[in-house]
XYZ file of C-alpha atoms in Angstrom:
412
model
C -0.013 0.007 0.015
C 1.345 3.342 -1.084
C 0.846 6.177 1.426
C -0.492 9.322 -0.252
C -0.691 12.597 1.432
C -1.127 16.139 0.335
C 0.747 18.337 2.866
C 0.842 22.149 3.177
C 3.800 23.736 4.990
C 2.698 27.089 6.424
C 3.737 29.838 8.851
C 1.400 31.554 11.320
C 2.624 35.005 10.177
C 2.313 34.254 6.438
C -0.488 36.175 4.761
C -0.596 33.966 1.773
C -1.099 30.973 4.031
C -4.061 32.603 5.616
C -5.487 33.385 2.153
C -5.010 29.727 1.231
C -6.780 28.467 4.216
C -10.417 28.267 2.970
C -9.165 26.939 -0.310
C -7.251 24.186 1.470
C -10.354 23.203 3.376
C -12.320 22.913 0.175
C -9.542 20.697 -1.371
C -9.681 18.341 1.521
C -13.512 18.202 1.358
C -13.415 17.600 -2.391
C -10.863 14.735 -2.276
C -12.665 13.085 0.573
C -16.119 13.275 -1.079
C -14.677 11.840 -4.387
C -13.229 8.787 -2.624
C -9.608 9.795 -3.357
C -6.884 7.952 -1.354
C -5.070 11.189 -0.833
C -5.180 12.505 2.728
C -4.904 16.214 3.193
C -3.025 17.898 6.068
C -0.828 20.868 6.897
C 2.231 21.518 9.120
C 3.574 24.608 10.839
C 6.974 24.862 9.183
C 8.225 27.238 11.819
C 7.493 24.856 14.660
C 8.831 21.820 12.902
C 11.835 23.275 11.155
C 13.564 19.941 10.897
C 10.870 18.543 8.809
C 10.859 21.708 6.656
C 14.488 21.336 5.990
C 14.221 17.675 5.240
C 11.609 18.407 2.532
C 13.493 21.366 1.149
C 10.897 24.032 2.100
C 12.234 27.586 1.199
C 9.025 29.619 1.536
C 5.482 29.468 2.685
C 2.964 28.259 1.631
C 4.650 25.123 0.185
C 2.456 22.295 -1.065
C 3.823 18.806 -1.586
C 2.221 15.445 -2.448
C 3.932 12.610 -0.663
C 3.784 9.382 -2.655
C 5.747 6.598 -0.965
C 9.395 7.754 -0.678
C 8.858 10.480 -3.208
C 7.726 14.129 -2.624
C 6.257 16.139 -5.516
C 6.256 19.890 -5.255
C 3.209 21.712 -6.506
C 3.927 24.934 -8.356
C 0.568 25.679 -9.987
C -2.178 28.306 -9.163
C -3.520 28.094 -5.616
C -7.056 27.293 -6.644
C -9.194 24.354 -5.403
C -9.670 22.809 -8.964
C -5.966 23.083 -9.862
C -4.767 21.596 -6.551
C -7.297 18.732 -6.749
C -6.342 18.060 -10.297
C -2.618 17.906 -9.368
C -3.366 15.557 -6.406
C -5.405 13.088 -8.635
C -2.822 13.190 -11.447
C 0.266 12.580 -9.245
C -1.459 10.069 -6.952
C -2.245 7.830 -9.918
C 0.191 5.767 -12.082
C 2.824 7.801 -13.965
C 1.691 6.293 -17.259
C -2.038 5.522 -17.856
C -3.220 3.002 -20.398
C -5.719 3.847 -23.139
C -7.195 0.450 -23.937
C -9.725 1.447 -26.495
C -10.299 3.949 -29.378
C -13.180 5.497 -27.398
C -10.979 6.182 -24.504
C -8.401 7.769 -26.773
C -10.926 10.010 -28.397
C -12.200 11.072 -24.965
C -8.738 12.001 -23.792
C -8.044 13.890 -27.060
C -11.097 16.088 -26.361
C -10.253 16.513 -22.687
C -6.543 17.574 -22.936
C -5.157 20.189 -25.123
C -1.814 18.527 -25.073
C -1.614 14.776 -24.955
C 1.550 12.569 -24.729
C 1.145 8.942 -25.720
C 3.611 6.064 -26.107
C 2.843 3.549 -28.792
C 4.412 0.059 -28.969
C 5.439 -2.717 -26.808
C 8.297 -3.236 -24.348
C 11.435 -1.380 -25.411
C 14.197 0.793 -23.997
C 12.224 3.779 -25.229
C 9.332 2.759 -23.053
C 11.508 2.430 -20.022
C 12.816 6.025 -20.684
C 9.256 7.146 -21.082
C 8.162 5.718 -17.809
C 11.127 7.270 -15.942
C 10.513 10.682 -17.575
C 6.736 10.484 -16.708
C 7.520 9.774 -13.096
C 9.519 13.016 -13.042
C 7.206 15.250 -15.057
C 3.854 14.017 -13.879
C 3.601 17.179 -11.884
C 3.080 19.055 -15.135
C 0.877 16.910 -17.362
C -0.621 13.414 -17.957
C 1.176 10.564 -19.797
C -0.531 7.637 -21.617
C 0.394 4.523 -23.509
C -1.673 2.693 -26.133
C -1.467 0.309 -29.040
C -1.452 1.496 -32.648
C -4.990 0.140 -33.078
C -6.532 3.128 -31.150
C -5.177 5.692 -33.688
C -7.509 7.274 -36.197
C -6.735 6.573 -39.909
C -5.342 10.183 -40.388
C -2.494 9.499 -38.049
C 0.428 7.469 -39.475
C 3.525 6.812 -37.389
C 6.883 6.434 -39.061
C 7.948 3.650 -36.801
C 7.238 1.711 -33.618
C 7.835 2.256 -30.809
C 7.134 6.047 -30.846
C 6.355 8.825 -28.480
C 3.842 11.259 -29.913
C 2.332 14.562 -28.703
C -1.046 15.625 -29.960
C -1.657 19.397 -29.801
C -2.812 22.404 -31.939
C -4.882 20.065 -34.208
C -1.811 18.169 -35.233
C 0.684 15.552 -33.908
C 4.483 15.529 -33.577
C 6.721 12.512 -33.174
C 9.790 12.392 -30.897
C 13.108 11.876 -32.714
C 16.033 11.171 -30.501
C 18.612 12.221 -33.009
C 16.999 15.569 -33.776
C 15.210 16.442 -30.449
C 17.902 15.276 -27.960
C 16.767 13.972 -24.523
C 13.206 12.893 -24.059
C 12.625 14.833 -20.976
C 13.849 18.165 -22.531
C 11.600 17.423 -25.504
C 8.524 16.769 -23.436
C 9.225 19.813 -21.180
C 9.187 21.942 -24.303
C 6.230 20.324 -26.098
C 3.997 20.371 -23.033
C 3.006 23.912 -24.040
C 0.655 24.683 -26.918
C 2.220 26.644 -29.778
C 0.371 29.811 -28.901
C -0.650 30.669 -25.324
C -2.659 33.108 -23.245
C 0.313 34.012 -20.905
C -0.386 34.855 -17.251
C 1.948 34.948 -14.200
C 2.022 31.139 -13.647
C 2.555 30.315 -17.295
C 5.344 32.909 -17.351
C 6.974 31.124 -14.423
C 6.670 27.771 -16.050
C 8.136 29.032 -19.296
C 10.976 30.606 -17.410
C 11.969 27.150 -16.019
C 12.416 25.790 -19.584
C 14.822 28.684 -20.573
C 12.760 29.354 -23.636
C 12.894 32.672 -25.606
C 9.232 33.546 -26.211
C 7.158 36.239 -27.804
C 4.356 38.044 -25.969
C 2.384 41.154 -26.764
C 0.282 43.283 -24.621
C -3.326 43.264 -25.989
C -5.652 41.075 -28.056
C -5.371 43.282 -31.126
C -6.707 41.153 -34.031
C -3.911 42.076 -36.459
C -1.100 41.122 -33.968
C -2.833 37.948 -32.910
C -3.300 36.706 -36.397
C 0.281 37.450 -37.333
C 1.739 35.706 -34.252
C -0.573 32.638 -34.592
C 0.356 32.297 -38.209
C 4.115 32.414 -37.344
C 3.539 29.839 -34.622
C 1.820 27.427 -37.021
C 3.585 28.140 -40.369
C 7.127 28.473 -39.123
C 7.066 25.847 -36.407
C 10.013 23.918 -37.921
C 12.032 27.151 -37.813
C 11.248 28.653 -34.443
C 9.747 25.942 -32.251
C 13.102 24.878 -30.770
C 13.831 28.444 -29.413
C 10.493 30.325 -29.255
C 7.219 30.102 -27.460
C 4.431 32.274 -28.819
C 1.642 33.900 -26.958
C 0.067 37.099 -25.647
C -0.681 38.875 -22.372
C -3.580 41.235 -21.755
C -2.557 44.698 -20.681
C 0.839 46.186 -20.577
C 1.462 46.252 -16.814
C 3.854 43.358 -16.858
C 5.768 44.645 -19.917
C 6.033 48.049 -18.237
C 7.384 46.392 -15.140
C 9.794 44.260 -17.155
C 11.412 47.116 -19.144
C 10.946 49.660 -16.215
C 9.223 52.061 -18.512
C 6.202 52.636 -20.649
C 5.316 50.845 -23.991
C 2.545 51.623 -26.380
C -0.436 49.351 -26.711
C -0.332 46.987 -28.472
C 3.349 46.146 -28.411
C 5.317 43.040 -29.598
C 8.319 42.026 -27.308
C 10.730 39.148 -27.296
C 11.937 38.133 -23.864
C 14.880 35.935 -23.075
C 13.965 34.217 -19.800
C 17.538 32.908 -19.238
C 19.132 36.304 -18.839
C 16.104 38.773 -18.623
C 17.085 40.504 -21.804
C 14.316 41.818 -24.015
C 13.945 42.982 -27.656
C 11.607 45.530 -29.197
C 11.159 45.958 -32.905
C 12.803 48.995 -34.316
C 9.825 49.760 -36.526
C 6.141 48.852 -36.423
C 5.344 45.206 -37.331
C 2.500 45.041 -39.711
C 3.201 42.142 -42.028
C 4.089 38.506 -41.619
C 7.387 39.220 -43.348
C 8.306 41.998 -40.887
C 7.595 39.772 -37.970
C 9.701 36.874 -39.288
C 12.492 39.341 -40.024
C 12.294 40.580 -36.413
C 12.499 37.104 -34.974
C 15.490 36.197 -37.286
C 17.225 39.313 -36.128
C 16.971 38.092 -32.553
C 18.262 34.620 -33.530
C 21.274 35.826 -35.505
C 22.163 38.543 -32.874
C 21.623 41.559 -35.032
C 18.780 42.912 -32.932
C 19.720 45.149 -30.112
C 19.183 43.601 -26.715
C 18.004 45.614 -23.751
C 17.697 44.894 -20.071
C 19.549 41.921 -18.664
C 20.573 40.786 -15.164
C 23.824 42.855 -14.798
C 24.673 44.838 -11.761
C 23.371 48.128 -13.058
C 20.044 46.581 -14.050
C 19.748 45.059 -10.661
C 20.233 48.454 -8.925
C 17.854 49.941 -11.412
C 15.348 47.204 -10.622
C 15.580 47.815 -6.861
C 14.912 51.545 -7.395
C 12.050 50.872 -9.778
C 10.360 48.386 -7.410
C 10.703 50.836 -4.551
C 9.153 53.667 -6.573
C 6.323 51.369 -7.778
C 5.530 50.226 -4.299
C 5.401 53.806 -3.038
C 3.218 55.027 -5.847
C 0.817 52.023 -5.489
C 0.499 52.755 -1.816
C -0.343 56.386 -2.468
C -2.736 55.529 -5.144
C -4.632 53.026 -3.071
C -4.602 54.917 0.241
C -3.077 58.491 0.266
C -3.499 58.870 4.004
C -1.864 55.550 4.766
C 0.946 56.553 2.385
C 1.521 59.877 4.156
C 1.634 58.029 7.478
C 3.949 55.239 6.329
C 6.398 57.508 4.347
C 5.733 61.032 5.718
C 6.297 60.263 9.430
C 9.629 58.484 9.098
C 10.821 61.355 6.843
C 9.734 63.834 9.349
C 11.490 62.073 12.174
C 14.683 61.763 10.090
C 14.472 65.464 9.134
C 14.151 66.513 12.779
C 17.152 64.247 13.759
C 19.215 65.810 11.005
C 18.288 69.305 12.083
C 19.160 68.510 15.618
C 22.561 67.093 14.673
C 23.356 70.069 12.449
C 22.235 72.567 15.208
C 24.315 70.759 17.901
C 27.396 70.849 15.644
C 26.939 74.561 15.035
C 26.533 75.351 18.810
C 29.651 73.258 19.531
C 31.430 75.235 16.913
C 30.445 78.623 18.505
C 31.557 77.416 21.884
C 34.905 76.304 20.415
C 35.406 79.663 18.806
C 34.666 81.436 22.134
C 37.161 79.274 23.929
C 39.725 79.913 21.327
C 39.194 83.743 21.652
C 39.508 83.448 25.460
C 42.786 81.472 25.026
C 44.141 84.092 22.618
C 43.303 86.914 25.034
C 44.918 85.131 27.955
C 48.076 84.622 25.834
C 48.179 88.279 24.958
C 47.924 89.268 28.665
C 50.756 86.901 29.510
C 52.887 88.426 26.817
C 52.166 92.066 28.181
C 53.186 90.944 31.735
C 56.477 89.293 30.835
C 58.431 92.627 30.052
C 57.417 94.140 33.406
C 58.740 91.281 35.335
C 61.992 91.111 33.495
C 63.783 94.203 35.224
C 62.523 92.997 38.603
C 64.385 89.786 38.014
C 67.592 91.650 37.347
C 67.300 93.818 40.523
C 66.726 90.749 42.603
C 70.332 90.019 43.525
C 71.037 93.734 44.539
C 68.133 93.563 47.069
C 69.644 90.374 48.349
C 72.923 92.250 49.046
C 71.298 95.108 50.812
C 69.407 92.694 53.052
C 72.713 91.017 53.964
C 74.189 94.404 54.936
C 71.196 95.248 57.107
C 71.482 91.922 58.807
C 75.252 92.544 59.567
C 74.374 95.916 61.105
C 71.747 94.365 63.283
C 74.201 91.918 64.756
C 74.713 91.959 68.390
C 77.464 94.579 69.692
C 79.100 91.730 71.488
C 79.617 89.892 68.257
C 81.213 92.852 66.802
C 83.596 93.147 69.693
C 84.418 89.562 69.394
C 85.167 90.181 65.807
């Protein structure tokens, strides 16, 4: 019996953990009512720091599915449906069988991207099973016989690993595509995507350079979709195509303002981005822009250098302050105005104290100068007296001799 558990590591002070709490309750209720073997629980990572370290917890909340000796990390959206789907997918077998044509057609309708292994036992199947055990956190993996395929699908050879997506199918070629895991990790996305924050994070893990543009303008959408479909063989290895509504993310990325709509190419491996030097209105212009990025003739902007990091810190600080003032001006004045006022008073006090000390030092120096001048005036007056000192001593000796006793004089 394999023990299955969906565990959330949380911290009492974590705001995201508190926000996840009602969702986590619904996840537990859903899995229990559906008869799932997965048990749901949570653990205070700050109270059990040893367990957190053992499972590699680096932030809160962290969701892991425990399956025997393995722990699968959940990185998807924190919604009930997504977490439940993740638990059911990972809790089951890494590779699921499709025994009939009806089951194959049902899965084709249910999944936008479908990976299937066709054939009998082989070294390729062993690689496929190992890969599926690793990447089951992202998508489903199936196996079937060639009999379930529709007549329109013809495989070049058996065994084969095939991905069905975008109304077409593509076969894995070890000599052209390299490792099976890297190929699957790339092909698990549709050719054209609606990009959000989570998708952006997943794409970043693949190290892919991808296109995104800010709004659903029909002309731009059509051009990029055509490139994604018609030029797949040329650009699929290096590019992921898609779009993102609005320009907030792009403005944050380039730390500036871009017009809407805009076409941008982002390199997720080094945070560089590319903007076309002229408006892109035709398919040929878009293809030329993409090729200029590939051959290095396009000018790269941004990056992850030291200057860009410092600029990023300043931009994020400015954005945070502006967002606070826009949402709550009173709170913004209190949070930023009060500390600035205190710092100003401290600086004024320090400067004032230094000026007072300077005046006192000047007065002391003047007094010392005056005393030195007085001493210099007294020195000439005392000099003659010092020269007359020995004469006075001689007179005193004569007076002492005159005052001697008369008997002493007679004795003399």
